[in-house]
CSV table of C-alpha atoms in Angstrom, one decimal:
chain,number,residue,atom,x,y,z
A,610,MET,CA,157.4,108.3,107.7
A,611,ASN,CA,155.4,109.4,110.8
A,612,PHE,CA,153.0,106.4,111.1
A,613,GLU,CA,150.6,108.2,113.5
A,614,LEU,CA,150.3,111.4,111.4
A,615,PHE,CA,149.7,109.2,108.2
A,616,ILE,CA,146.7,107.3,109.9
A,617,ALA,CA,145.4,110.6,111.4
A,618,LYS,CA,145.3,112.2,107.9
A,619,LYS,CA,143.6,109.1,106.6
A,620,ILE,CA,140.9,109.4,109.4
A,621,HIS,CA,140.4,113.2,109.0
A,622,PHE,CA,140.7,113.7,105.3
A,623,SER,CA,139.3,110.5,103.9
A,624,LYS,CA,136.0,110.8,102.0
A,625,GLU,CA,135.3,107.0,102.1
A,626,GLY,CA,133.1,105.1,104.4
A,627,ASN,CA,129.6,105.1,105.3
A,628,LYS,CA,129.7,106.4,108.8
A,629,GLN,CA,127.2,109.1,109.5
A,630,VAL,CA,127.8,110.0,113.0
A,631,THR,CA,131.3,111.5,112.5
A,632,PRO,CA,130.4,114.5,110.2
A,633,PRO,CA,127.9,116.1,112.6
A,634,ALA,CA,130.1,115.5,115.6
A,635,VAL,CA,133.1,117.0,113.7
A,636,ARG,CA,131.0,120.1,112.6
A,637,ILE,CA,129.8,120.6,116.2
A,638,ALA,CA,133.3,120.4,117.6
A,639,MET,CA,134.7,122.9,114.9
A,640,ILE,CA,131.8,125.3,115.4
A,641,GLY,CA,132.4,125.3,119.2
A,642,ILE,CA,136.1,126.1,118.7
A,643,ALA,CA,135.3,128.7,116.0
A,644,LEU,CA,132.7,130.5,118.1
A,645,GLY,CA,134.7,130.3,121.3
A,646,LEU,CA,137.8,131.8,119.7
A,647,ALA,CA,135.8,134.4,117.8
A,648,VAL,CA,134.1,135.6,121.1
A,649,MET,CA,137.5,135.7,122.8
A,650,ILE,CA,139.0,137.8,120.0
A,651,LEU,CA,136.0,140.1,120.2
A,652,SER,CA,136.2,140.3,124.0
A,653,VAL,CA,139.8,141.2,124.1
A,654,ALA,CA,139.6,143.7,121.3
A,655,ILE,CA,136.5,145.4,122.9
A,656,ILE,CA,138.1,145.7,126.4
A,657,ILE,CA,141.5,146.9,125.2
A,658,GLY,CA,139.8,149.4,122.9
A,659,PHE,CA,137.5,150.6,125.7
A,660,LYS,CA,140.3,151.0,128.2
A,661,LYS,CA,142.5,152.8,125.7
A,662,GLU,CA,139.8,155.3,124.6
A,663,ILE,CA,138.7,156.1,128.2
A,664,ARG,CA,142.3,156.4,129.3
A,665,ASN,CA,143.3,158.7,126.3
A,666,LYS,CA,140.3,161.0,127.2
A,667,VAL,CA,141.3,161.3,130.8
A,668,ILE,CA,144.9,161.9,129.8
A,669,GLY,CA,143.8,164.4,127.1
A,670,PHE,CA,142.3,166.6,129.9
A,671,GLY,CA,145.1,166.0,132.5
A,672,SER,CA,148.2,164.6,130.9
A,673,HIS,CA,150.1,161.8,132.5
A,674,ILE,CA,151.7,163.4,135.5
A,675,GLN,CA,150.9,166.7,137.2
A,676,ILE,CA,153.1,168.8,139.5
A,677,SER,CA,151.2,171.2,141.7
A,678,ASN,CA,151.5,172.9,145.1
A,679,PHE,CA,151.8,170.4,148.0
A,680,ASN,CA,149.1,172.5,149.9
A,681,ASN,CA,146.5,172.2,147.3
A,682,ASN,CA,143.1,170.7,148.1
A,683,THR,CA,141.0,168.6,145.7
A,684,SER,CA,139.1,171.6,144.2
A,685,TYR,CA,140.0,173.6,141.1
A,686,GLU,CA,140.6,176.7,143.2
A,687,THR,CA,144.3,176.1,143.5
A,688,ALA,CA,147.3,177.6,145.4
A,689,PRO,CA,150.1,178.5,142.9
A,690,ILE,CA,153.7,177.4,142.5
A,691,ALA,CA,156.3,179.5,140.9
A,692,VAL,CA,158.0,177.7,138.0
A,693,SER,CA,161.4,178.9,137.1
A,694,ASP,CA,163.1,178.5,133.7
A,695,THR,CA,165.6,176.2,135.3
A,696,LEU,CA,163.0,173.8,136.7
A,697,PHE,CA,160.9,173.9,133.5
A,698,ASN,CA,164.1,173.1,131.3
A,699,GLU,CA,165.1,170.3,133.7
A,700,LEU,CA,161.8,168.7,133.4
A,701,ARG,CA,161.9,168.9,129.6
A,702,ALA,CA,165.3,167.2,129.6
A,703,TYR,CA,164.0,164.5,132.1
A,704,PRO,CA,164.6,161.0,130.8
A,705,GLY,CA,161.2,159.5,129.6
A,706,ILE,CA,159.4,163.0,129.6
A,707,ARG,CA,158.2,163.9,126.1
A,708,HIS,CA,156.4,167.1,126.8
A,709,VAL,CA,155.9,169.7,129.6
A,710,GLU,CA,153.3,172.4,129.7
A,711,LYS,CA,151.9,174.9,132.1
A,712,PHE,CA,148.2,175.2,133.3
A,713,ALA,CA,146.1,177.2,135.7
A,714,THR,CA,142.3,176.4,136.7
A,715,LYS,CA,139.7,178.7,138.0
A,716,PRO,CA,136.1,177.8,138.8
A,717,GLY,CA,133.4,180.2,137.4
A,718,ILE,CA,129.8,180.5,136.3
A,719,LEU,CA,129.2,180.8,132.6
A,720,LYS,CA,126.1,183.0,132.0
A,721,THR,CA,124.0,183.7,128.9
A,722,ASP,CA,120.7,185.7,128.6
A,723,VAL,CA,118.6,182.6,129.2
A,724,ASP,CA,120.7,180.2,131.3
A,725,PHE,CA,123.9,179.6,133.3
A,726,GLN,CA,126.3,176.9,134.1
A,727,GLY,CA,129.2,176.2,136.5
A,728,ILE,CA,132.5,175.6,134.5
A,729,ILE,CA,136.2,175.4,135.1
A,730,LEU,CA,138.3,177.8,133.1
A,731,LYS,CA,141.6,175.9,132.2
A,732,GLY,CA,144.2,178.5,131.3
A,733,ILE,CA,146.9,177.2,129.0
A,734,ASP,CA,150.1,178.7,127.7
A,735,GLN,CA,152.2,178.8,124.4
A,736,ASP,CA,153.6,175.4,125.3
A,737,PHE,CA,150.3,173.6,125.2
A,738,ASP,CA,149.9,170.6,123.1
A,739,TRP,CA,146.7,170.9,121.0
A,740,THR,CA,146.7,167.3,119.6
A,741,PHE,CA,143.9,166.0,121.7
A,742,PHE,CA,141.6,168.9,121.2
A,743,ARG,CA,142.4,169.1,117.6
A,744,GLU,CA,141.5,165.5,117.1
A,745,ASN,CA,138.1,166.2,118.9
A,746,LEU,CA,137.3,169.6,117.5
A,747,LYS,CA,133.7,169.5,115.9
A,748,GLU,CA,133.4,173.1,114.8
A,749,GLY,CA,135.3,176.3,114.4
A,750,ASP,CA,139.1,176.6,115.1
A,751,LEU,CA,141.6,176.6,117.9
A,752,PHE,CA,143.1,179.8,119.1
A,753,THR,CA,146.5,181.2,119.5
A,754,ILE,CA,148.2,182.2,122.7
A,755,HIS,CA,150.3,185.4,122.4
A,756,PRO,CA,153.4,185.8,124.6
A,757,LYS,CA,152.5,189.2,125.9
A,758,ASN,CA,148.8,190.1,124.8
A,759,THR,CA,145.9,188.4,126.7
A,760,THR,CA,143.4,186.8,124.5
A,761,THR,CA,139.6,186.4,125.3
A,762,ASP,CA,139.3,183.5,122.8
A,763,VAL,CA,138.2,180.1,124.2
A,764,ILE,CA,136.9,176.7,123.1
A,765,ILE,CA,134.0,175.1,124.8
A,766,SER,CA,132.5,171.7,124.5
A,767,GLN,CA,129.5,170.5,122.5
A,768,TYR,CA,127.6,169.7,125.7
A,769,LEU,CA,127.9,173.6,126.8
A,770,SER,CA,127.2,174.6,123.3
A,771,ASP,CA,124.0,172.6,123.2
A,772,LEU,CA,122.9,173.4,126.7
A,773,LEU,CA,123.4,177.3,126.5
A,774,ARG,CA,122.7,177.6,122.8
A,775,LEU,CA,126.0,178.9,122.0
A,776,LYS,CA,128.0,178.7,118.8
A,777,THR,CA,131.3,179.7,117.3
A,778,GLY,CA,131.8,183.4,117.1
A,779,ASP,CA,129.4,184.1,120.0
A,780,SER,CA,130.5,185.8,123.3
A,781,PHE,CA,129.5,185.1,126.8
A,782,LEU,CA,130.1,186.3,130.3
A,783,THR,CA,131.7,184.3,133.1
A,784,TYR,CA,131.6,185.4,136.7
A,785,PHE,CA,134.3,184.4,139.1
A,786,VAL,CA,133.4,184.5,142.8
A,787,GLN,CA,136.3,185.9,144.9
A,788,GLU,CA,136.4,188.5,147.7
A,789,GLU,CA,134.4,190.4,145.1
A,790,VAL,CA,132.7,188.9,141.9
A,791,ARG,CA,134.6,189.6,138.8
A,792,ALA,CA,133.2,189.1,135.3
A,793,ARG,CA,135.1,188.3,132.1
A,794,LYS,CA,133.8,188.2,128.5
A,795,PHE,CA,135.0,185.5,126.3
A,796,THR,CA,134.6,184.7,122.6
A,797,ILE,CA,134.1,181.2,121.3
A,798,THR,CA,136.4,180.2,118.5
A,799,GLY,CA,135.8,176.5,118.5
A,800,ILE,CA,133.6,173.7,120.0
A,801,TYR,CA,135.1,170.2,121.0
A,802,GLU,CA,133.4,167.0,121.7
A,803,THR,CA,135.1,164.1,123.5
A,804,ASP,CA,131.9,162.3,124.7
A,805,PHE,CA,133.5,162.2,128.3
A,806,LEU,CA,130.7,164.2,129.8
A,807,ASP,CA,132.3,164.4,133.2
A,808,TYR,CA,134.9,166.7,131.7
A,809,ASP,CA,133.0,168.1,128.7
A,810,LYS,CA,130.3,169.8,131.0
A,811,LEU,CA,133.1,171.5,133.0
A,812,PHE,CA,136.1,172.6,131.0
A,813,VAL,CA,136.5,175.8,129.0
A,814,ILE,CA,139.9,176.3,127.5
A,815,GLY,CA,141.4,179.7,127.6
A,816,ASP,CA,144.5,181.8,128.1
A,817,ILE,CA,146.4,181.3,131.3
A,818,LYS,CA,147.0,185.0,131.6
A,819,GLN,CA,143.3,185.3,132.3
A,820,VAL,CA,143.6,183.1,135.3
A,821,ARG,CA,146.7,184.8,136.5
A,822,ARG,CA,145.0,188.2,136.3
A,823,LEU,CA,142.0,187.0,138.2
A,824,ASN,CA,144.1,185.4,141.0
A,825,GLY,CA,146.6,188.3,141.1
A,826,TRP,CA,149.5,185.8,140.4
A,827,GLU,CA,153.0,186.7,139.1
A,828,GLN,CA,154.1,185.8,135.6
A,829,ASP,CA,155.8,182.7,136.7
A,830,GLU,CA,153.0,181.4,138.9
A,831,VAL,CA,150.8,178.5,137.7
A,832,SER,CA,148.3,175.9,139.2
A,833,GLY,CA,150.8,173.3,138.0
A,834,LEU,CA,152.8,171.5,135.2
A,835,GLU,CA,151.4,168.7,133.0
A,836,LEU,CA,153.9,166.2,131.8
A,837,VAL,CA,153.6,163.7,129.1
A,838,VAL,CA,155.7,160.4,129.3
A,839,ASP,CA,157.1,158.5,126.3
A,840,ASN,CA,156.0,155.0,127.8
A,841,TYR,CA,152.6,154.7,129.5
A,842,ASN,CA,153.7,151.4,130.9
A,843,ARG,CA,156.4,153.2,133.0
A,844,LEU,CA,154.0,155.8,134.3
A,845,ASP,CA,154.0,154.7,137.9
A,846,ASP,CA,157.8,154.5,138.0
A,847,MET,CA,158.2,157.8,136.3
A,848,ALA,CA,155.8,159.5,138.9
A,849,GLU,CA,157.6,157.9,141.7
A,850,ASP,CA,161.1,158.9,140.4
A,851,LEU,CA,159.8,162.5,140.0
A,852,TYR,CA,158.3,162.6,143.2
A,853,PHE,CA,161.6,161.8,145.2
A,854,ASP,CA,163.6,164.1,142.9
A,855,LEU,CA,161.4,167.1,143.7
A,856,ILE,CA,160.4,166.2,147.4
A,857,GLU,CA,163.2,168.3,148.7
A,858,LYS,CA,162.9,171.2,146.3
A,859,GLN,CA,160.9,174.4,146.8
A,860,ASP,CA,159.9,177.3,144.6
A,861,ARG,CA,160.9,180.9,145.4
A,862,ASN,CA,158.0,181.3,147.7
A,863,GLY,CA,158.9,178.2,149.8
A,864,ASN,CA,156.2,176.0,148.4
A,865,SER,CA,156.8,172.3,148.0
A,866,PHE,CA,156.1,170.5,144.8
A,867,TYR,CA,153.4,167.6,144.7
A,868,VAL,CA,153.9,165.0,142.0
A,869,ARG,CA,150.9,162.8,141.1
A,870,SER,CA,150.1,160.5,138.2
A,871,ILE,CA,146.8,160.7,136.3
A,872,LYS,CA,145.9,157.4,138.0
A,873,GLU,CA,146.2,159.0,141.4
A,874,LEU,CA,144.2,162.0,140.3
A,875,ASN,CA,141.4,159.8,138.9
A,876,PRO,CA,141.5,156.7,141.1
A,877,MET,CA,137.9,155.8,140.5
A,878,ILE,CA,138.2,155.7,136.8
A,879,PHE,CA,141.2,153.7,136.6
A,880,ASN,CA,140.1,151.3,139.3
A,881,TRP,CA,137.0,150.8,137.2
A,882,LEU,CA,139.1,150.1,134.1
A,883,GLN,CA,141.2,147.5,136.1
A,884,VAL,CA,137.9,145.7,137.0
A,885,LEU,CA,137.3,145.1,133.3
A,886,ASP,CA,140.3,142.9,133.2
A,887,MET,CA,138.5,140.4,135.5
A,888,ASN,CA,135.6,140.4,133.0
A,889,VAL,CA,137.9,139.3,130.2
A,890,VAL,CA,139.4,136.6,132.3
A,891,VAL,CA,136.0,135.2,133.1
A,892,ILE,CA,134.9,135.3,129.4
A,893,LEU,CA,138.1,133.5,128.3
A,894,VAL,CA,137.7,130.8,130.8
A,895,LEU,CA,134.1,130.3,129.9
A,896,MET,CA,134.7,130.2,126.2
A,897,LEU,CA,137.7,127.8,126.5
A,898,ALA,CA,135.5,125.5,128.7
A,899,VAL,CA,132.6,125.4,126.3
A,900,ALA,CA,135.0,124.9,123.3
A,901,GLY,CA,137.0,122.3,125.2
A,902,PHE,CA,134.1,120.2,126.3
A,903,THR,CA,132.6,120.4,122.8
A,904,MET,CA,135.8,119.1,121.4
A,905,ILE,CA,136.1,116.4,124.0
A,906,SER,CA,132.7,115.1,123.0
A,907,GLY,CA,133.7,115.1,119.4
A,908,LEU,CA,136.8,113.1,120.0
A,909,LEU,CA,135.0,110.6,122.2
A,910,ILE,CA,132.6,110.0,119.4
A,911,ILE,CA,135.4,109.5,116.8
A,912,ILE,CA,137.2,107.1,119.1
A,913,LEU,CA,134.1,105.1,119.6
A,914,GLU,CA,133.5,105.0,115.8
A,915,ARG,CA,137.0,103.8,115.3
A,916,THR,CA,137.0,101.1,118.0
A,917,HIS,CA,137.3,98.4,115.4
A,918,MET,CA,140.3,100.1,113.9
A,919,ILE,CA,141.9,100.5,117.3
A,920,GLY,CA,141.5,96.9,118.0
A,921,ILE,CA,143.2,95.9,114.7
A,922,LEU,CA,146.1,98.2,115.3
A,923,LYS,CA,146.6,96.7,118.8
A,924,ALA,CA,146.4,93.3,117.4
A,925,LEU,CA,149.2,94.3,114.9
A,926,GLY,CA,151.4,95.4,117.7
A,927,GLU,CA,150.8,99.2,118.1
A,928,ASP,CA,151.0,100.4,121.6
A,929,ASN,CA,148.6,102.6,123.4
A,930,THR,CA,150.8,105.8,123.2
A,931,SER,CA,151.1,105.4,119.4
A,932,ILE,CA,147.4,105.0,119.0
A,933,ARG,CA,146.6,107.9,121.3
A,934,LYS,CA,149.0,110.1,119.2
A,935,ILE,CA,146.9,109.2,116.1
A,936,PHE,CA,143.8,110.7,117.8
A,937,LEU,CA,145.5,113.6,119.2
A,938,TYR,CA,146.7,114.5,115.6
A,939,VAL,CA,143.0,114.1,114.6
A,940,SER,CA,142.1,116.6,117.4
A,941,PHE,CA,144.8,119.0,116.2
A,942,PHE,CA,143.5,119.0,112.7
A,943,LEU,CA,139.9,119.7,114.0
A,944,ILE,CA,141.0,122.3,116.4
A,945,GLY,CA,143.2,124.0,113.6
A,946,LYS,CA,140.3,124.1,111.2
A,947,GLY,CA,138.0,125.5,113.9
A,948,MET,CA,140.5,128.2,114.9
A,949,ILE,CA,140.9,129.3,111.3
A,950,TRP,CA,137.2,130.0,111.1
A,951,GLY,CA,137.2,131.6,114.5
A,952,ASN,CA,140.0,134.0,113.4
A,953,LEU,CA,138.2,134.9,110.2
A,954,ILE,CA,134.9,135.5,112.1
A,955,GLY,CA,136.5,137.4,115.0
A,956,ILE,CA,138.8,139.6,112.8
A,957,SER,CA,136.1,140.3,110.3
A,958,LEU,CA,133.6,141.5,113.1
A,959,CYS,CA,136.4,143.7,114.6
A,960,PHE,CA,137.0,145.2,111.3
A,961,LEU,CA,133.4,145.9,110.6
A,962,GLN,CA,132.8,147.5,113.9
A,963,SER,CA,136.0,149.6,113.7
A,964,ARG,CA,135.2,150.7,110.2
A,965,PHE,CA,131.4,151.3,110.4
A,966,GLN,CA,130.7,151.5,114.1
A,967,ILE,CA,127.7,149.3,113.9
A,968,LEU,CA,127.2,148.9,117.7
A,969,THR,CA,126.6,152.3,119.4
A,970,LEU,CA,126.7,153.3,123.0
A,971,ASP,CA,125.2,156.0,125.1
A,972,PRO,CA,128.0,158.5,125.8
A,973,ALA,CA,126.3,159.5,129.0
A,974,THR,CA,126.9,156.1,130.5
A,975,TYR,CA,129.9,154.7,128.7
A,976,TYR,CA,131.8,158.0,127.8
A,977,LEU,CA,131.9,156.7,124.2
A,978,ASN,CA,129.4,156.8,121.3
A,979,ALA,CA,130.3,153.5,119.7
A,980,VAL,CA,131.8,150.2,121.0
A,981,PRO,CA,135.6,150.6,120.5
A,982,VAL,CA,137.8,147.7,119.2
A,983,ASP,CA,141.6,147.6,119.3
A,984,LEU,CA,143.0,144.3,118.0
A,985,ASN,CA,146.8,144.0,117.9
A,986,LEU,CA,148.8,141.3,116.5
A,987,LEU,CA,150.5,140.3,120.0
A,988,SER,CA,146.9,139.7,121.5
A,989,LEU,CA,145.8,137.7,118.5
A,990,ILE,CA,148.9,135.5,118.7
A,991,LEU,CA,148.6,134.9,122.4
A,992,LEU,CA,144.9,134.1,122.1
A,993,ASN,CA,145.6,131.6,119.3
A,994,ILE,CA,148.5,129.9,121.3
A,995,GLY,CA,146.5,129.8,124.4
A,996,THR,CA,143.4,128.3,122.8
A,997,LEU,CA,145.5,125.6,120.9
A,998,THR,CA,147.4,124.7,124.0
A,999,ALA,CA,144.5,124.6,126.4
A,1000,SER,CA,142.4,122.5,123.8
A,1001,MET,CA,145.1,120.0,123.2
A,1002,LEU,CA,145.8,119.6,126.9
A,1003,MET,CA,142.0,118.9,127.4
A,1004,MET,CA,142.2,116.2,124.6
A,1005,LEU,CA,144.6,114.1,126.8
A,1006,GLY,CA,141.9,112.9,129.1
A,1007,PRO,CA,139.5,111.5,126.5
A,1008,SER,CA,142.3,109.8,124.5
A,1009,TYR,CA,143.0,107.8,127.7
A,1010,LEU,CA,139.9,105.8,126.7
A,1011,ILE,CA,142.0,104.1,124.0
A,1012,THR,CA,144.0,102.2,126.8
A,1013,GLN,CA,140.8,100.6,127.9
A,1014,ILE,CA,139.8,99.0,124.6
A,1015,ASP,CA,140.4,95.3,124.5
A,1016,PRO,CA,141.6,94.1,121.0
A,1017,ALA,CA,139.7,90.8,121.1
A,1018,GLN,CA,136.3,92.4,121.8
A,1019,SER,CA,137.0,95.6,119.6
A,1020,ILE,CA,137.7,93.6,116.4
A,1021,ARG,CA,134.1,92.2,116.6
A,1022,PHE,CA,132.6,95.6,117.5
A,1023,GLU,CA,130.4,97.2,114.9
């Protein structure tokens, strides 16, 4: 029989005795652990969810990796690259690449009878992956790209729809400033809303052949290629491998290829998301400290209450290590019970927010209309292991008090 565990169970689970200090101390310690773990679960779930949502929105507009003309500047008025079938097929077969699509961009001014707005016409081809815009489509339908005929159908954002009072089925003129101003008439088939206003207020999605005709490009010329990778965690490695594989290649016009990941294209956004990790670390450290010190005070009170028992055990021959184990087991029981309640509270709040979106956000500031949560099993397990380990390590200090208790005096202690 494990003697220390037996005594610890008697101390923790026994209903006998007339001590009145232990129950409040135990409750406060367990509440500290429960609230600390619940806050940590919520913090990690919210930060992971927030980063994932923002990242997916940016990737939805620009994919994981872009290949463009090396001579391009940072504007959307781009120099073209000629994409051969050989290069396109090589990229589709490249290890780790899930999807490849062509695109072309052209700045313009969208004008109605009462207002106007600067926009970017993003031309797409038949190979375009509609998943992102299908998930964010609020009204109407997506359009079809024909292999030969040029379509005037487009989809616009809810922001542009509200600003310019446009709806599905409406037509509008867009003016493109070149050597001479050119006008094109487009028809709205659908309205999307991503709440990512930096892009919602800009992008109108249309046929790539419209951009080619405006720029006088050949059939194989595009602003660039967008690549989707299988594993986001390997994005930097994939971008670097592609960069060195294509660095010595040129298109038929002698243009060099420029490979950039979405992180390089949007450094401000991804640097901002990295800063959020530091916020999580600070919250975890603070919550562990609060829960740990609450638990320390609870254990000290329990030890002081059991001074008489400690003296008797020492008089009977038990050493300090054995008695410290008893109170570490008691701490384990208290921490475990607090963690059970912490998990129940944290997971329940995450579920409620995910299901009912109780806490809302201003999309103009946070790019989201509600607080996102993404709680995965691995994060939950690591949080529980970390909390239990840190809390038990913090218990080693106060348990040292047992070694300072003198049996002769403690037996007379009341």
